[in-house]
Amino acid sequence: MTILGIETSCDETAAAVVRDGREVLSNVVYTQIPLHQPYGGVVPEIASRAHVEKISQVVGDALSGAGTKIDAVAVTYGPGLSPALIVGLNAAKGLAKSLGVPLVAINHIEAHLHTPFLYDSGETPSAAAPEDCCPALGLAVSGGNTVWIDMPEYGKYEVIGETLDDAAGEAFDKAAKLLGLGYPGGLKIDRISAAFRERFPNEPLIPFPKGRPRDGVTALAGLPAELCVSFSGLKTALLRHVQHNPSLVESKEGAQDFGGYDVTPEVAHVVASYQEAIVQAIADRTRAALRRGSYRAFVLGGGVSLNSRVRAVLTKVCSAAHVPLLMAKPKFTGDNGAMVAGLAFYRRNVSGDAAFRADASPSLQVGLA
Ligand code: KG4
């Protein structure tokens, strides 16, 4: 079965065609990052307008790239930015109706956890079939989400831990903004940190807080404290550090190349220390989550899963727990249509008439239905 997937939940207009849930025949992503850069973050109205302008071309390119007829259309209906989701959802409904094929509405976070199972046409898949990897533990870690998910069987999801405030990607992006590194910050922080650690391997890092939620706060979320993170204390600690050391952001004197970016060694030190706090928070909660079940795989997805230190540390965590780590190819870590089309092959809980009636659902929960 060949499915077209459409994704417009945030700042990527994306479409892809996937055969039998895993083989990617075409994958087109138009990123709006340059449009949002001047504002230091995603502006929903700008995102929506850009999706409207690009959606036909992106979908057309995905269809002609695949060069085959499609059996169904899948689309992200949440969570995400409402004005952005609506564009993809309406395009998908119109296309499915005009082609006379079924429509499947997909949860964006669940779709991120499908990315390790995708492979390009002509390649040999590196991961086993999704149904053979369950029970699995999933971690979707991106600009909008940081959530640990129990998957007893493929297509069934239960949230067991999450961030109580910012997502990890948001914490990266806000720090980058504060330090004058621009938007988005994740990749820059990753590269600067790697260069710093290579050049100063013995330099002790600044002990920023490791994302532990305050006592009692997790009870509000109804989740165990050991599986939740909170990055608000970490962000405040960074702000205080900058306030006590204003020269960090006021002067670029002594700047050097760290991973392709001109920053002072002092800023690179702060950046590497901040990243490490996030990475250790993620690693610590993952360790705790892995101890709770007997998992056949740990499935990692989302934009932050591209982070080289996240990958390296989680590789060690999984190897110590004797649980295979499944990660997406770098090009599938960010938002894309292939993950939407792929998951729709396995999970069609919002299909038939219900899909055509589905509204954009900005706060859609994982594991519904
Ligand atoms: O998955 P994604 O494209 O969009 C959402 O669904 O949110 O993730 C985007 C996020 C941004 O916050 C970006 O800064 C972060 O992923 N990101 C990274 C890296 N590459 C992208 N964070 C850390 N290290 C990276 N290498």
Short mmCIF file of N, CA, C and O in Angstrom, two decimals, residues 253-326:
data_model
loop_
_atom_site.label_atom_id
_atom_site.label_comp_id
_atom_site.label_asym_id
_atom_site.label_seq_id
_atom_site.Cartn_x
_atom_site.Cartn_y
_atom_site.Cartn_z
N GLU A 253 35.32 39.78 21.91
CA GLU A 253 36.79 39.84 21.87
C GLU A 253 37.38 38.47 22.22
O GLU A 253 36.95 37.87 23.21
N GLY A 254 38.31 38.04 21.41
CA GLY A 254 38.92 36.73 21.67
C GLY A 254 38.13 35.59 21.06
O GLY A 254 38.39 34.41 21.34
N ALA A 255 37.10 35.94 20.22
CA ALA A 255 36.29 34.88 19.62
C ALA A 255 37.14 34.00 18.70
O ALA A 255 38.08 34.48 18.05
N GLN A 256 36.82 32.72 18.69
CA GLN A 256 37.52 31.74 17.84
C GLN A 256 36.48 30.86 17.16
O GLN A 256 35.32 30.86 17.56
N ASP A 257 36.96 30.07 16.20
CA ASP A 257 36.03 29.15 15.53
C ASP A 257 35.77 27.92 16.41
O ASP A 257 36.70 27.17 16.72
N PHE A 258 34.53 27.77 16.83
CA PHE A 258 34.12 26.55 17.54
C PHE A 258 33.05 25.88 16.70
O PHE A 258 31.91 26.37 16.64
N GLY A 259 33.39 24.83 16.01
CA GLY A 259 32.42 24.07 15.22
C GLY A 259 31.78 24.88 14.11
O GLY A 259 30.64 24.64 13.75
N GLY A 260 32.52 25.88 13.59
CA GLY A 260 31.98 26.68 12.48
C GLY A 260 31.34 27.98 12.94
O GLY A 260 30.84 28.74 12.12
N TYR A 261 31.34 28.23 14.25
CA TYR A 261 30.74 29.47 14.77
C TYR A 261 31.80 30.26 15.55
O TYR A 261 32.59 29.67 16.29
N ASP A 262 31.78 31.58 15.38
CA ASP A 262 32.74 32.45 16.05
C ASP A 262 32.24 32.82 17.43
O ASP A 262 31.36 33.68 17.56
N VAL A 263 32.76 32.19 18.45
CA VAL A 263 32.39 32.53 19.82
C VAL A 263 33.63 32.52 20.70
O VAL A 263 34.65 31.92 20.33
N THR A 264 33.55 33.17 21.85
CA THR A 264 34.70 33.15 22.76
C THR A 264 34.75 31.78 23.46
O THR A 264 33.71 31.12 23.60
N PRO A 265 35.93 31.37 23.95
CA PRO A 265 36.01 30.11 24.69
C PRO A 265 35.08 30.11 25.91
O PRO A 265 34.55 29.08 26.29
N GLU A 266 34.87 31.31 26.50
CA GLU A 266 33.98 31.39 27.68
C GLU A 266 32.53 31.03 27.29
O GLU A 266 31.84 30.29 28.00
N VAL A 267 32.08 31.57 26.15
CA VAL A 267 30.71 31.24 25.69
C VAL A 267 30.63 29.75 25.33
O VAL A 267 29.67 29.06 25.70
N ALA A 268 31.66 29.25 24.65
CA ALA A 268 31.65 27.82 24.27
C ALA A 268 31.59 26.95 25.53
O ALA A 268 30.92 25.91 25.54
N HIS A 269 32.25 27.38 26.59
CA HIS A 269 32.24 26.64 27.87
C HIS A 269 30.82 26.61 28.45
O HIS A 269 30.32 25.56 28.88
N VAL A 270 30.15 27.77 28.43
CA VAL A 270 28.77 27.85 28.94
C VAL A 270 27.85 26.97 28.09
O VAL A 270 27.03 26.20 28.61
N VAL A 271 28.02 27.07 26.78
CA VAL A 271 27.17 26.30 25.85
C VAL A 271 27.33 24.79 26.10
O VAL A 271 26.34 24.06 26.22
N ALA A 272 28.58 24.33 26.20
CA ALA A 272 28.82 22.90 26.41
C ALA A 272 28.26 22.45 27.76
O ALA A 272 27.72 21.34 27.88
N SER A 273 28.37 23.31 28.76
CA SER A 273 27.86 22.96 30.10
C SER A 273 26.34 22.88 30.09
O SER A 273 25.73 21.98 30.70
N TYR A 274 25.72 23.84 29.42
CA TYR A 274 24.24 23.88 29.34
C TYR A 274 23.73 22.65 28.59
O TYR A 274 22.80 21.97 29.03
N GLN A 275 24.37 22.34 27.47
CA GLN A 275 23.95 21.16 26.70
C GLN A 275 24.06 19.90 27.55
O GLN A 275 23.17 19.05 27.55
N GLU A 276 25.17 19.81 28.30
CA GLU A 276 25.38 18.60 29.09
C GLU A 276 24.29 18.43 30.15
O GLU A 276 23.87 17.30 30.44
N ALA A 277 23.81 19.54 30.71
CA ALA A 277 22.73 19.45 31.71
C ALA A 277 21.48 18.85 31.06
O ALA A 277 20.82 17.98 31.66
N ILE A 278 21.17 19.28 29.85
CA ILE A 278 19.98 18.73 29.16
C ILE A 278 20.20 17.26 28.83
O ILE A 278 19.32 16.41 29.06
N VAL A 279 21.38 16.95 28.31
CA VAL A 279 21.66 15.57 27.90
C VAL A 279 21.60 14.64 29.11
O VAL A 279 21.00 13.55 29.05
N GLN A 280 22.18 15.06 30.23
CA GLN A 280 22.18 14.19 31.42
C GLN A 280 20.77 14.05 31.99
O GLN A 280 20.42 12.99 32.52
N ALA A 281 19.96 15.11 31.87
CA ALA A 281 18.57 15.00 32.33
C ALA A 281 17.84 13.94 31.51
O ALA A 281 17.14 13.07 32.04
N ILE A 282 18.03 14.00 30.20
CA ILE A 282 17.37 13.03 29.30
C ILE A 282 17.89 11.62 29.58
O ILE A 282 17.12 10.65 29.66
N ALA A 283 19.20 11.50 29.76
CA ALA A 283 19.81 10.18 29.99
C ALA A 283 19.32 9.58 31.30
O ALA A 283 18.97 8.40 31.37
N ASP A 284 19.26 10.41 32.33
CA ASP A 284 18.85 9.94 33.65
C ASP A 284 17.41 9.41 33.63
O ASP A 284 17.12 8.32 34.15
N ARG A 285 16.49 10.17 33.00
CA ARG A 285 15.09 9.73 32.96
C ARG A 285 14.95 8.49 32.07
O ARG A 285 14.12 7.61 32.32
N THR A 286 15.73 8.42 31.02
CA THR A 286 15.67 7.24 30.13
C THR A 286 16.13 5.99 30.88
O THR A 286 15.50 4.93 30.77
N ARG A 287 17.21 6.13 31.65
CA ARG A 287 17.70 5.01 32.47
C ARG A 287 16.59 4.51 33.40
O ARG A 287 16.32 3.31 33.48
N ALA A 288 15.93 5.47 34.05
CA ALA A 288 14.86 5.10 34.99
C ALA A 288 13.71 4.43 34.25
O ALA A 288 13.14 3.44 34.72
N ALA A 289 13.36 4.94 33.07
CA ALA A 289 12.24 4.37 32.31
C ALA A 289 12.59 2.96 31.84
O ALA A 289 11.74 2.06 31.87
N LEU A 290 13.83 2.76 31.41
CA LEU A 290 14.24 1.44 30.93
C LEU A 290 14.19 0.39 32.04
O LEU A 290 13.96 -0.79 31.79
N ARG A 291 14.41 0.84 33.29
CA ARG A 291 14.39 -0.09 34.43
C ARG A 291 12.98 -0.59 34.74
O ARG A 291 12.80 -1.61 35.37
N ARG A 292 11.96 0.17 34.27
CA ARG A 292 10.59 -0.15 34.66
C ARG A 292 9.95 -1.28 33.86
O ARG A 292 8.95 -1.84 34.26
N GLY A 293 10.50 -1.55 32.67
CA GLY A 293 9.84 -2.57 31.84
C GLY A 293 10.86 -3.48 31.22
O GLY A 293 12.07 -3.29 31.34
N SER A 294 10.36 -4.50 30.54
CA SER A 294 11.25 -5.41 29.84
C SER A 294 11.09 -5.09 28.35
O SER A 294 10.19 -5.59 27.70
N TYR A 295 11.94 -4.18 27.87
CA TYR A 295 11.76 -3.65 26.52
C TYR A 295 12.64 -4.37 25.49
O TYR A 295 13.76 -4.73 25.78
N ARG A 296 12.07 -4.48 24.29
CA ARG A 296 12.86 -5.09 23.20
C ARG A 296 13.58 -4.02 22.40
O ARG A 296 14.44 -4.34 21.57
N ALA A 297 13.21 -2.73 22.59
CA ALA A 297 13.90 -1.66 21.86
C ALA A 297 13.61 -0.32 22.52
O ALA A 297 12.60 -0.15 23.20
N PHE A 298 14.56 0.60 22.33
CA PHE A 298 14.34 2.00 22.72
C PHE A 298 14.29 2.80 21.42
O PHE A 298 15.24 2.80 20.64
N VAL A 299 13.17 3.45 21.18
CA VAL A 299 12.91 4.11 19.91
C VAL A 299 13.02 5.62 20.11
O VAL A 299 12.28 6.19 20.91
N LEU A 300 13.95 6.25 19.39
CA LEU A 300 14.24 7.66 19.61
C LEU A 300 13.86 8.46 18.36
O LEU A 300 14.25 8.11 17.25
N GLY A 301 13.11 9.56 18.55
CA GLY A 301 12.74 10.38 17.40
C GLY A 301 12.63 11.85 17.77
O GLY A 301 12.61 12.20 18.95
N GLY A 302 12.57 12.72 16.74
CA GLY A 302 12.41 14.16 16.97
C GLY A 302 13.69 14.93 16.67
O GLY A 302 14.79 14.36 16.66
N GLY A 303 13.53 16.24 16.43
CA GLY A 303 14.65 17.08 16.01
C GLY A 303 15.86 17.01 16.93
O GLY A 303 17.01 16.99 16.46
N VAL A 304 15.64 16.93 18.24
CA VAL A 304 16.77 16.92 19.19
C VAL A 304 17.51 15.58 19.15
O VAL A 304 18.66 15.49 19.58
N SER A 305 16.87 14.55 18.60
CA SER A 305 17.56 13.25 18.51
C SER A 305 18.72 13.30 17.53
O SER A 305 19.49 12.36 17.42
N LEU A 306 18.84 14.41 16.81
CA LEU A 306 20.00 14.59 15.92
C LEU A 306 21.24 14.99 16.73
O LEU A 306 22.37 14.85 16.26
N ASN A 307 21.04 15.47 17.94
CA ASN A 307 22.16 15.98 18.75
C ASN A 307 23.21 14.89 18.97
O ASN A 307 22.90 13.79 19.44
N SER A 308 24.47 15.22 18.65
CA SER A 308 25.51 14.19 18.68
C SER A 308 25.76 13.67 20.09
O SER A 308 26.00 12.48 20.29
N ARG A 309 25.65 14.54 21.07
CA ARG A 309 25.89 14.11 22.46
C ARG A 309 24.70 13.28 22.97
O ARG A 309 24.89 12.30 23.68
N VAL A 310 23.48 13.69 22.60
CA VAL A 310 22.30 12.88 22.96
C VAL A 310 22.46 11.47 22.41
O VAL A 310 22.27 10.47 23.12
N ARG A 311 22.88 11.38 21.14
CA ARG A 311 23.03 10.07 20.51
C ARG A 311 24.10 9.24 21.22
O ARG A 311 23.90 8.05 21.50
N ALA A 312 25.25 9.89 21.52
CA ALA A 312 26.36 9.16 22.13
C ALA A 312 25.99 8.68 23.52
O ALA A 312 26.22 7.51 23.89
N VAL A 313 25.39 9.56 24.33
CA VAL A 313 25.09 9.20 25.72
C VAL A 313 23.97 8.15 25.77
O VAL A 313 24.05 7.17 26.52
N LEU A 314 22.94 8.31 24.93
CA LEU A 314 21.85 7.32 24.95
C LEU A 314 22.31 5.96 24.40
O LEU A 314 21.78 4.92 24.79
N THR A 315 23.28 5.99 23.52
CA THR A 315 23.85 4.72 23.04
C THR A 315 24.44 3.96 24.23
O THR A 315 24.23 2.75 24.39
N LYS A 316 25.16 4.69 25.09
CA LYS A 316 25.76 4.04 26.28
C LYS A 316 24.67 3.58 27.25
O LYS A 316 24.75 2.48 27.80
N VAL A 317 23.68 4.42 27.48
CA VAL A 317 22.60 4.07 28.41
C VAL A 317 21.91 2.78 27.96
O VAL A 317 21.67 1.86 28.75
N CYS A 318 21.62 2.70 26.66
CA CYS A 318 20.90 1.52 26.13
C CYS A 318 21.79 0.29 26.17
O CYS A 318 21.32 -0.81 26.46
N SER A 319 23.07 0.50 25.89
CA SER A 319 23.95 -0.66 25.89
C SER A 319 24.08 -1.21 27.31
O SER A 319 24.04 -2.43 27.52
N ALA A 320 24.15 -0.32 28.31
CA ALA A 320 24.23 -0.79 29.71
C ALA A 320 22.94 -1.52 30.10
O ALA A 320 22.97 -2.45 30.91
N ALA A 321 21.81 -1.11 29.53
CA ALA A 321 20.53 -1.74 29.87
C ALA A 321 20.23 -2.95 28.97
O ALA A 321 19.19 -3.58 29.11
N HIS A 322 21.15 -3.23 28.02
CA HIS A 322 20.97 -4.34 27.06
C HIS A 322 19.68 -4.21 26.27
O HIS A 322 18.96 -5.19 26.05
N VAL A 323 19.36 -2.98 25.88
CA VAL A 323 18.18 -2.73 25.05
C VAL A 323 18.65 -2.06 23.76
O VAL A 323 19.33 -1.04 23.81
N PRO A 324 18.34 -2.63 22.59
CA PRO A 324 18.79 -2.02 21.33
C PRO A 324 18.20 -0.61 21.15
O PRO A 324 17.03 -0.39 21.45
N LEU A 325 19.06 0.31 20.70
CA LEU A 325 18.63 1.69 20.46
C LEU A 325 18.32 1.86 18.97
O LEU A 325 19.16 1.59 18.12
N LEU A 326 17.11 2.31 18.66
CA LEU A 326 16.72 2.55 17.27
C LEU A 326 16.62 4.05 17.05
O LEU A 326 15.81 4.72 17.70
#
